[in-house]
PDB file of C-alpha atoms in Angstrom:
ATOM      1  CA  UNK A   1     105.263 102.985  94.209  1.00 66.00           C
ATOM      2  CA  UNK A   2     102.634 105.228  93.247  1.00 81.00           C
ATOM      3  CA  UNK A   3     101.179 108.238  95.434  1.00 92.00           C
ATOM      4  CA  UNK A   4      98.139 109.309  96.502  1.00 95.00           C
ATOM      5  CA  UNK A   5      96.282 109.859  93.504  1.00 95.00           C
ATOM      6  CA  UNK A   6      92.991 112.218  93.000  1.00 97.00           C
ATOM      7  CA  UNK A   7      90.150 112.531  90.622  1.00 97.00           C
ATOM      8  CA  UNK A   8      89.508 114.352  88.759  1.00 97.00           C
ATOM      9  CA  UNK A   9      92.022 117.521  88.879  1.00 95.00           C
ATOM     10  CA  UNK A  10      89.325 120.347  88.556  1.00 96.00           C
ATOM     11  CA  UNK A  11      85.897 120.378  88.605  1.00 97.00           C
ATOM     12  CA  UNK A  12      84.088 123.237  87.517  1.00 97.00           C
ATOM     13  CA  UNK A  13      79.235 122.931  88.238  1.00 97.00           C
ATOM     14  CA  UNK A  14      76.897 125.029  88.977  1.00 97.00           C
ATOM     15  CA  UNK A  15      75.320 125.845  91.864  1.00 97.00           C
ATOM     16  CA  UNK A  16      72.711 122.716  93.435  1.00 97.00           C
ATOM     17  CA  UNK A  17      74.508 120.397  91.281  1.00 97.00           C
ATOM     18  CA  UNK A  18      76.060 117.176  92.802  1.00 97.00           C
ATOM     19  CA  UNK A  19      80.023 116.068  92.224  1.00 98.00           C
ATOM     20  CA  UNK A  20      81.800 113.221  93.813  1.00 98.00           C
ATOM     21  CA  UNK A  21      85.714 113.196  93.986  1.00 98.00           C
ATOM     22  CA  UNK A  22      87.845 110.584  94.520  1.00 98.00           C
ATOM     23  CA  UNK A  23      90.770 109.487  96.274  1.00 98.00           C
ATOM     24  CA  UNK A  24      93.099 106.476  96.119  1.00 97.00           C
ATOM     25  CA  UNK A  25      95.606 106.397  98.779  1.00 96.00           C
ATOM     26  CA  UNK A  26      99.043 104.723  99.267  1.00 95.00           C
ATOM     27  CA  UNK A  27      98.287 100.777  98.908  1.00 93.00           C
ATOM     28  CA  UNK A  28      98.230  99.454 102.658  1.00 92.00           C
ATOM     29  CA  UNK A  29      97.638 102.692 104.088  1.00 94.00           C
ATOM     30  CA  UNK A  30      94.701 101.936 106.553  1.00 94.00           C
ATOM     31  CA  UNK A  31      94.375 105.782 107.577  1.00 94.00           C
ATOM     32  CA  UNK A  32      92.869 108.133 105.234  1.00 95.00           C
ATOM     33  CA  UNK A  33      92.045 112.284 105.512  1.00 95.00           C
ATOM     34  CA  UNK A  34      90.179 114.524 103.365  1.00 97.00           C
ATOM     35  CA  UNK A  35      90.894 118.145 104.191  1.00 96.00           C
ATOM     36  CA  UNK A  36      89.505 121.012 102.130  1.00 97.00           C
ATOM     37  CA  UNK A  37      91.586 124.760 101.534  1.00 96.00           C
ATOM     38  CA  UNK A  38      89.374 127.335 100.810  1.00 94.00           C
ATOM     39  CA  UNK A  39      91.082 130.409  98.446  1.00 86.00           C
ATOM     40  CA  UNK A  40      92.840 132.758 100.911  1.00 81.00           C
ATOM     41  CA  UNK A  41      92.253 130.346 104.029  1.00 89.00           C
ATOM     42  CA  UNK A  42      94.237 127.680 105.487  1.00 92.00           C
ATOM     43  CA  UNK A  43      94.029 123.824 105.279  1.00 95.00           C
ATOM     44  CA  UNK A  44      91.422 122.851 107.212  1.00 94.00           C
ATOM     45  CA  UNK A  45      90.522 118.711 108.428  1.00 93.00           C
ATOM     46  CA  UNK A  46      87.037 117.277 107.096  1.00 95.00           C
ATOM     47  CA  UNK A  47      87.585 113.832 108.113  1.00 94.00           C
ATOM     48  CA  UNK A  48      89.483 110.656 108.673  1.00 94.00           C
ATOM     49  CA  UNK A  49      89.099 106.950 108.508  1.00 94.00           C
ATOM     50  CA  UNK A  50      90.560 104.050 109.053  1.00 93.00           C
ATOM     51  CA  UNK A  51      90.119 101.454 107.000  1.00 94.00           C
ATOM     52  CA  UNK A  52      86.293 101.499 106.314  1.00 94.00           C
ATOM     53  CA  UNK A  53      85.527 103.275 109.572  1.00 94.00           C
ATOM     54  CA  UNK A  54      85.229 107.128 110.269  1.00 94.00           C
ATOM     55  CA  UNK A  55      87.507 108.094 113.122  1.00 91.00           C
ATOM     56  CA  UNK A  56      87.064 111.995 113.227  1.00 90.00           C
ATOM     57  CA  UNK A  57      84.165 113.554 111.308  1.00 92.00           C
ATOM     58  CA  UNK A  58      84.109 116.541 113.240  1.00 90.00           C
ATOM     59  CA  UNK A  59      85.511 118.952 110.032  1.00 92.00           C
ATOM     60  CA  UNK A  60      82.873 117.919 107.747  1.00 95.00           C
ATOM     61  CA  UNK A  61      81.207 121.179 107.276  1.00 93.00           C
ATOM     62  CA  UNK A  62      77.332 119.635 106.822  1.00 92.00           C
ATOM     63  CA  UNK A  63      75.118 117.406 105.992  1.00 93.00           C
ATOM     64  CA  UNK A  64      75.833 118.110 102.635  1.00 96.00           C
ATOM     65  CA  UNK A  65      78.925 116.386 102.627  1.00 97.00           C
ATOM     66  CA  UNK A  66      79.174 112.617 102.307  1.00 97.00           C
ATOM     67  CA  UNK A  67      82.153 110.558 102.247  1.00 97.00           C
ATOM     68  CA  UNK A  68      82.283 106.695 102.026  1.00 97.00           C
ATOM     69  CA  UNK A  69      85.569 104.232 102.252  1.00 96.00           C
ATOM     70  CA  UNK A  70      83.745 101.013 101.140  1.00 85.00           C
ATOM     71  CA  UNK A  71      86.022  97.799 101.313  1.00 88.00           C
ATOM     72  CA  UNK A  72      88.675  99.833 103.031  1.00 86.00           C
ATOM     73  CA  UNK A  73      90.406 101.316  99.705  1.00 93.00           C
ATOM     74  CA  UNK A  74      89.716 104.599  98.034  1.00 96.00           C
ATOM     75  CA  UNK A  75      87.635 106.966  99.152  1.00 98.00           C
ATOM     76  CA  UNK A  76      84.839 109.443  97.742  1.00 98.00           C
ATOM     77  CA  UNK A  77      83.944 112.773  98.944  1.00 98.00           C
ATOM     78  CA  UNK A  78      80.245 113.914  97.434  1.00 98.00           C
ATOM     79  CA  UNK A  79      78.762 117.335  97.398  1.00 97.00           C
ATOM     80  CA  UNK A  80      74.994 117.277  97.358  1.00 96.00           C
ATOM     81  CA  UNK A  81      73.743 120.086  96.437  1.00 96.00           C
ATOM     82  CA  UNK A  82      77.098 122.107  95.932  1.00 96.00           C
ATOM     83  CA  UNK A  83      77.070 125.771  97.222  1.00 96.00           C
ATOM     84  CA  UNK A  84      79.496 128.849  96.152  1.00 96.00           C
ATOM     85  CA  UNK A  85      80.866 128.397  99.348  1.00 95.00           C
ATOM     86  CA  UNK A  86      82.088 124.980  98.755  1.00 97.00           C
ATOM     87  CA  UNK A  87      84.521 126.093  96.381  1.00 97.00           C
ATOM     88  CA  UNK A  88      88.477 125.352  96.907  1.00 97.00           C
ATOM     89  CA  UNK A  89      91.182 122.726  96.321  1.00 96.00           C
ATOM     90  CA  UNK A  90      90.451 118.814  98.440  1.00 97.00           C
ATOM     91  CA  UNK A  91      92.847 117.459  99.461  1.00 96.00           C
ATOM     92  CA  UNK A  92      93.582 113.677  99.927  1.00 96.00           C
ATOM     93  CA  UNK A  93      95.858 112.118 102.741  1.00 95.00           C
ATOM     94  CA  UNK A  94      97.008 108.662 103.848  1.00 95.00           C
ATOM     95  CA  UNK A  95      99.124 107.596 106.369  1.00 93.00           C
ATOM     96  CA  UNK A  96     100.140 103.593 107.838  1.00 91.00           C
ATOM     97  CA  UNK A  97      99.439 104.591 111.142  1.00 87.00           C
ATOM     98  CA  UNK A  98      97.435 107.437 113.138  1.00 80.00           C
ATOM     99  CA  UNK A  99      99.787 109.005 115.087  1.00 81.00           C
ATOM    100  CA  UNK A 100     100.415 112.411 113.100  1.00 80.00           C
ATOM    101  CA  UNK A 101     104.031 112.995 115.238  1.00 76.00           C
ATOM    102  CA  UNK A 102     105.139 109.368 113.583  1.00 82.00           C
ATOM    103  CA  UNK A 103     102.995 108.382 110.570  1.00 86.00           C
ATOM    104  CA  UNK A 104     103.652 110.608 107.660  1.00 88.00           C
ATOM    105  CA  UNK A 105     100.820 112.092 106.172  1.00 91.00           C
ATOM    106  CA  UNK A 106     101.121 111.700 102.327  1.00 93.00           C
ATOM    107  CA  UNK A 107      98.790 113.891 100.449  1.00 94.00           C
ATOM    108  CA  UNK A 108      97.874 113.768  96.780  1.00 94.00           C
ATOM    109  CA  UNK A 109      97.359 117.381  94.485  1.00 93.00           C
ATOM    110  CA  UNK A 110      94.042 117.933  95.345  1.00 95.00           C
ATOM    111  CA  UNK A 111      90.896 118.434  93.285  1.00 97.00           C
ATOM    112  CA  UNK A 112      90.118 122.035  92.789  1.00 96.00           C
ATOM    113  CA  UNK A 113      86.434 122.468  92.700  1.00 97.00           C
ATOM    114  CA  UNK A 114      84.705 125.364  91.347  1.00 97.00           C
ATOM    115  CA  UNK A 115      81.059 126.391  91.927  1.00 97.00           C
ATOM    116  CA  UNK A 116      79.198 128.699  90.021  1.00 96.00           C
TER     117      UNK A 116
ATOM    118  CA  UNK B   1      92.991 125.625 121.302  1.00 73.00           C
ATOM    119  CA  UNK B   2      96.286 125.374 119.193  1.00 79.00           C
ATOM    120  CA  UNK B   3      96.985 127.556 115.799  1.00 87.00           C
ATOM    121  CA  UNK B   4      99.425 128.553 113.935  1.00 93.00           C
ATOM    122  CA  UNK B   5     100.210 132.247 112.276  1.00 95.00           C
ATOM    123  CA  UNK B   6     102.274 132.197 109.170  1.00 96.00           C
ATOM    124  CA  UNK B   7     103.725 135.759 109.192  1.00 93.00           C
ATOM    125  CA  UNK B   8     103.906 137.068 104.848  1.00 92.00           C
ATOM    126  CA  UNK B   9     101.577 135.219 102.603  1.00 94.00           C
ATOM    127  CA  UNK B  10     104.014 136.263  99.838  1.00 96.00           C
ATOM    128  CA  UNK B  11     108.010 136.170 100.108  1.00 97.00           C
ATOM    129  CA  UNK B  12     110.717 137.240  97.602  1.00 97.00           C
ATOM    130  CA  UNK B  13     114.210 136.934  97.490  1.00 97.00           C
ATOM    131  CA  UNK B  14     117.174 136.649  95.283  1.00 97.00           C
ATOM    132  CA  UNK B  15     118.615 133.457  94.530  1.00 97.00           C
ATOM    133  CA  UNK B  16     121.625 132.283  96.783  1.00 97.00           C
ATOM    134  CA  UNK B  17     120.195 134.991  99.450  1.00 97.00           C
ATOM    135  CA  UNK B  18     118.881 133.312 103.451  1.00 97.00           C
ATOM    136  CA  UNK B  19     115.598 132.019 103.085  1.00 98.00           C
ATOM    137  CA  UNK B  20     113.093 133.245 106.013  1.00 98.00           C
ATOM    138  CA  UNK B  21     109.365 132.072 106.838  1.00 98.00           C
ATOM    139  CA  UNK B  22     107.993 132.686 109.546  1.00 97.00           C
ATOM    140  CA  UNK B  23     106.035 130.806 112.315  1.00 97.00           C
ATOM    141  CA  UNK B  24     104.252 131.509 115.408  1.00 96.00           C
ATOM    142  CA  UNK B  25     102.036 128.327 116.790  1.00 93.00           C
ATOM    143  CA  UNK B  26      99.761 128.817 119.870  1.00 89.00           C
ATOM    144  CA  UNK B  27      99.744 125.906 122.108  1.00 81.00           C
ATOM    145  CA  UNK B  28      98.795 125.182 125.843  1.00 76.00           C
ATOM    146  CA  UNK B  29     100.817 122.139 126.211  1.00 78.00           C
ATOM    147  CA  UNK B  30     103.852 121.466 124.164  1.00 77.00           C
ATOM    148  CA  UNK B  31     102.914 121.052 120.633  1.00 85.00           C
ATOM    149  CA  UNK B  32     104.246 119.171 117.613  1.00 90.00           C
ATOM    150  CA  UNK B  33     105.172 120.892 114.366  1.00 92.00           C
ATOM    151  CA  UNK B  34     105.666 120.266 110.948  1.00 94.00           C
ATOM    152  CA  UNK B  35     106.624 122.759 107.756  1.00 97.00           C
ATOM    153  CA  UNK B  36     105.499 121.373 104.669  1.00 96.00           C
ATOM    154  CA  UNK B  37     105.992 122.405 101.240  1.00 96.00           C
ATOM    155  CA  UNK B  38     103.351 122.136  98.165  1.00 94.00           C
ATOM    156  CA  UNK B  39     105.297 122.599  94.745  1.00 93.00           C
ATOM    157  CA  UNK B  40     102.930 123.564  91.956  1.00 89.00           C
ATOM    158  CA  UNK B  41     100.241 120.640  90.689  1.00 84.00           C
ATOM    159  CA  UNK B  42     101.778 118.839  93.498  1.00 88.00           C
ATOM    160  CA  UNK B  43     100.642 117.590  96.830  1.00 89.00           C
ATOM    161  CA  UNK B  44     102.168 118.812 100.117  1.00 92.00           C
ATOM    162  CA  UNK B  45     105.147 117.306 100.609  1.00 93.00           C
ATOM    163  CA  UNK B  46     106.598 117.121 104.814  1.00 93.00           C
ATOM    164  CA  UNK B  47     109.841 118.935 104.793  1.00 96.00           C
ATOM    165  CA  UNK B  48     110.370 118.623 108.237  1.00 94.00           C
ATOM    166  CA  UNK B  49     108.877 117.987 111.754  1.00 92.00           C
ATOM    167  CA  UNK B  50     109.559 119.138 115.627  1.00 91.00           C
ATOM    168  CA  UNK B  51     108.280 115.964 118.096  1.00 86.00           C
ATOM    169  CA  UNK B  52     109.782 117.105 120.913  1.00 78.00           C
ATOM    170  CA  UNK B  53     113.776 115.544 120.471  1.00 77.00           C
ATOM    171  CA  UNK B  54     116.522 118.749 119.440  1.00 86.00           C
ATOM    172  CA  UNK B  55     115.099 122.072 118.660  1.00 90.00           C
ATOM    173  CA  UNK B  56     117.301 122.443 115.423  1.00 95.00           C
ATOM    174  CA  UNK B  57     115.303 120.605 113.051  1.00 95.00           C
ATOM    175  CA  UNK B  58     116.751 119.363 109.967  1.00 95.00           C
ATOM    176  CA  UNK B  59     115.306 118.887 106.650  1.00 95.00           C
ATOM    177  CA  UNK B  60     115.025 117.871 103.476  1.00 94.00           C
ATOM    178  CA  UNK B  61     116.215 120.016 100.598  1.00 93.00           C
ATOM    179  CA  UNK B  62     118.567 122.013 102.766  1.00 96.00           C
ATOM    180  CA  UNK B  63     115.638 123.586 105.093  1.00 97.00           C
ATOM    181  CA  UNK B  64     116.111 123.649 108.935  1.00 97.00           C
ATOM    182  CA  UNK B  65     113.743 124.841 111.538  1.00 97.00           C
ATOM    183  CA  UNK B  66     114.663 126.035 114.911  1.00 95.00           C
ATOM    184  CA  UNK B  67     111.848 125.502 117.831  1.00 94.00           C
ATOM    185  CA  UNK B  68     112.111 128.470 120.263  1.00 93.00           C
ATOM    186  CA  UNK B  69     109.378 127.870 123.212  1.00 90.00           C
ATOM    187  CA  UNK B  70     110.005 131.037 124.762  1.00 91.00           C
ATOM    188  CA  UNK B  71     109.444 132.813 121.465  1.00 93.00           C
ATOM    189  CA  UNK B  72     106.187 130.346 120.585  1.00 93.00           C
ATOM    190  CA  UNK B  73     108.443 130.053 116.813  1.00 95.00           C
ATOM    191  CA  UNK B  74     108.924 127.904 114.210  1.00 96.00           C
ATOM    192  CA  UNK B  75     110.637 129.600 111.364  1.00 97.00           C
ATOM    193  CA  UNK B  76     111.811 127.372 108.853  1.00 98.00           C
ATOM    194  CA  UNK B  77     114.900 128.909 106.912  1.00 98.00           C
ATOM    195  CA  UNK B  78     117.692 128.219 104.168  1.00 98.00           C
ATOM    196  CA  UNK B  79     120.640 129.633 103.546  1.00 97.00           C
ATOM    197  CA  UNK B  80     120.657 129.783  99.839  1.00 97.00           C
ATOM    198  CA  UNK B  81     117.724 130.237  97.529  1.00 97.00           C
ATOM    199  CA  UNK B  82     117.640 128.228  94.738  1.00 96.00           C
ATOM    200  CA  UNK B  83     114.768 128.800  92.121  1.00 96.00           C
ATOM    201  CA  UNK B  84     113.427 125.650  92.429  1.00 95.00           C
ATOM    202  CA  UNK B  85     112.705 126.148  95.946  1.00 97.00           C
ATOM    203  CA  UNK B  86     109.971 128.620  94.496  1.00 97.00           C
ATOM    204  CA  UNK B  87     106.683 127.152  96.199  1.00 97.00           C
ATOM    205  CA  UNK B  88     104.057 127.581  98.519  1.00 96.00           C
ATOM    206  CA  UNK B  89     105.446 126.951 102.708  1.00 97.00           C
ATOM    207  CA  UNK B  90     102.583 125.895 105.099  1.00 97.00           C
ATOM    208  CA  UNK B  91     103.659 125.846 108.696  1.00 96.00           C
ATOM    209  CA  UNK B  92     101.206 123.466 110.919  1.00 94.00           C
ATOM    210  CA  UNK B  93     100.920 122.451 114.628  1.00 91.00           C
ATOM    211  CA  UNK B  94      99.647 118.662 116.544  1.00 86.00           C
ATOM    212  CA  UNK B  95      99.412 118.079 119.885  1.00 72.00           C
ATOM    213  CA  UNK B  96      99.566 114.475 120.920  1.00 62.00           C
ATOM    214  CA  UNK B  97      97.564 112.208 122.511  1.00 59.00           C
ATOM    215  CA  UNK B  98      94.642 115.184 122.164  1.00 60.00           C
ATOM    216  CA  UNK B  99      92.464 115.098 118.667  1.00 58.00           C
ATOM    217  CA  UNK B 100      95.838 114.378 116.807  1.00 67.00           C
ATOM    218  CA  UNK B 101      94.580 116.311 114.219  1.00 81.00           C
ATOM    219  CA  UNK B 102      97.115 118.730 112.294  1.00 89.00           C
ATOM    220  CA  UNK B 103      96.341 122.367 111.963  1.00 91.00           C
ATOM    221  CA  UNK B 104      97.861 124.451 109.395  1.00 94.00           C
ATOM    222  CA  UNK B 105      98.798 128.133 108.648  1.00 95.00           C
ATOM    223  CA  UNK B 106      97.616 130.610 105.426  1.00 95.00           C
ATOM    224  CA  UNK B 107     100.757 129.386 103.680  1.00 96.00           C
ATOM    225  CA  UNK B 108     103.453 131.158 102.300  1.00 97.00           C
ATOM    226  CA  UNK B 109     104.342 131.811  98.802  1.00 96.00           C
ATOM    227  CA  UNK B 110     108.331 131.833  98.437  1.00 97.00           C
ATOM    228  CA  UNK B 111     109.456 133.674  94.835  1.00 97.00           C
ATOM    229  CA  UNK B 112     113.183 133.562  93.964  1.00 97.00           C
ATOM    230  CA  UNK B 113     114.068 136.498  92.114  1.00 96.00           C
ATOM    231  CA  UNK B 114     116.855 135.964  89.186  1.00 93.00           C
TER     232      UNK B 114
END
């Protein structure tokens, strides 16, 4: 069975421009998470839906950042307009259930974005 | 709110030596914990998880992590290195039944010296 998969692996704009990652999780995994790990920093939570539907926006860092789950399958994460500080590796999660104590989280290996 | 502090954000030791990382969490009510491990080009990977049930924690590849309350610790350890246990250790903290969310240390990057 495959994993979480992410596209693309690296990512490397300038400044204002736009990028969109990707994430396919887990077939049948209804609960998805984007976190984002900033060089030096910890992991940190942007979001997480399930199936179509944000649950938990609260870690999305501003109105710059847009993600969409349409149809309930992979997910995309887009940057408009990118800033230095949006730099670091995005990470992709899925999970059957919600509960973080009982659902395992299964994360793909990230997208490392670099802005210039 | 709850945090965790990963103590080293670089460890070395020999192979076949004890494997030590350390973990404090901060937590008002009793917390949930997880170590996972990220090998390189790979996604984190859950080594093991505290929910509550014994405090010796058993994982995979040999790693164990002992839950002290009164010590607010986590440390995951090993009792023989083996080099391909070279890898980056993040420790990370949930509470239940609050905003479920997991939290997760600096990391820690284990080297296995020949």
């Amino acid at each position: 069975e495959a994993g979480v998969t992410q596209f693309p692996s690296h990512s490397v704009i300038e400044k204002g421009q736009t990028v969109t990652l990707r994430c396919d999780p887990i077939s049948g995994h209804d609960n998805l998470y984007w976190y984002r790990r900033v060089m030096g920093k910890e992991i940190k939570f942007l979001l997480h839906f399930v199936k179509e539907s944000k649950q938990d926006e609260s870690g999305m860092p501003n109105n710059r950042f847009l993600a969409e789950r349409t149809g309930g399958t992979y997910s995309t994460l887009k940057v408009q307009p990118a800033e230095l500080e949006d730099s670091g590796v995005y990470f992709c999660a899925s999970s059957q259930g919600d509960r973080v104590a009982y659902n395992e989280q299964f994360f793909g290996p990230g997208t490392r974005l670099t802005v210039l | 709110a709850q945090s965790v502090t990963q103590l080293g954000s670089h460890v070395s030791v020999s192979e076949g030596a004890l494997v030590l990382l350390r973990c404090n969490y901060s937590s008002s009510v009793p917390p949930y914990l997880f170590w996972y491990v990220q090998y390189p080009n790979q996604g984190l990977q859950l080594l093991l998880k505290y929910t509550s049930a014994a405090t010796l924690v058993k994982g995979i590849n040999g790693f164990e992590a002992e839950f002290k309350k009164s010590e607010t610790s986590f440390h995951l350890t090993k009792p023989s290195a083996h080099m391909s246990d070279a890898a980056e250790y993040f420790c990370a903290v949930s509470i239940l039944n609050r905003d479920d969310k997991i939290i997760f240390g600096k990391g820690t990057r284990l080297h296995i010296l020949p």
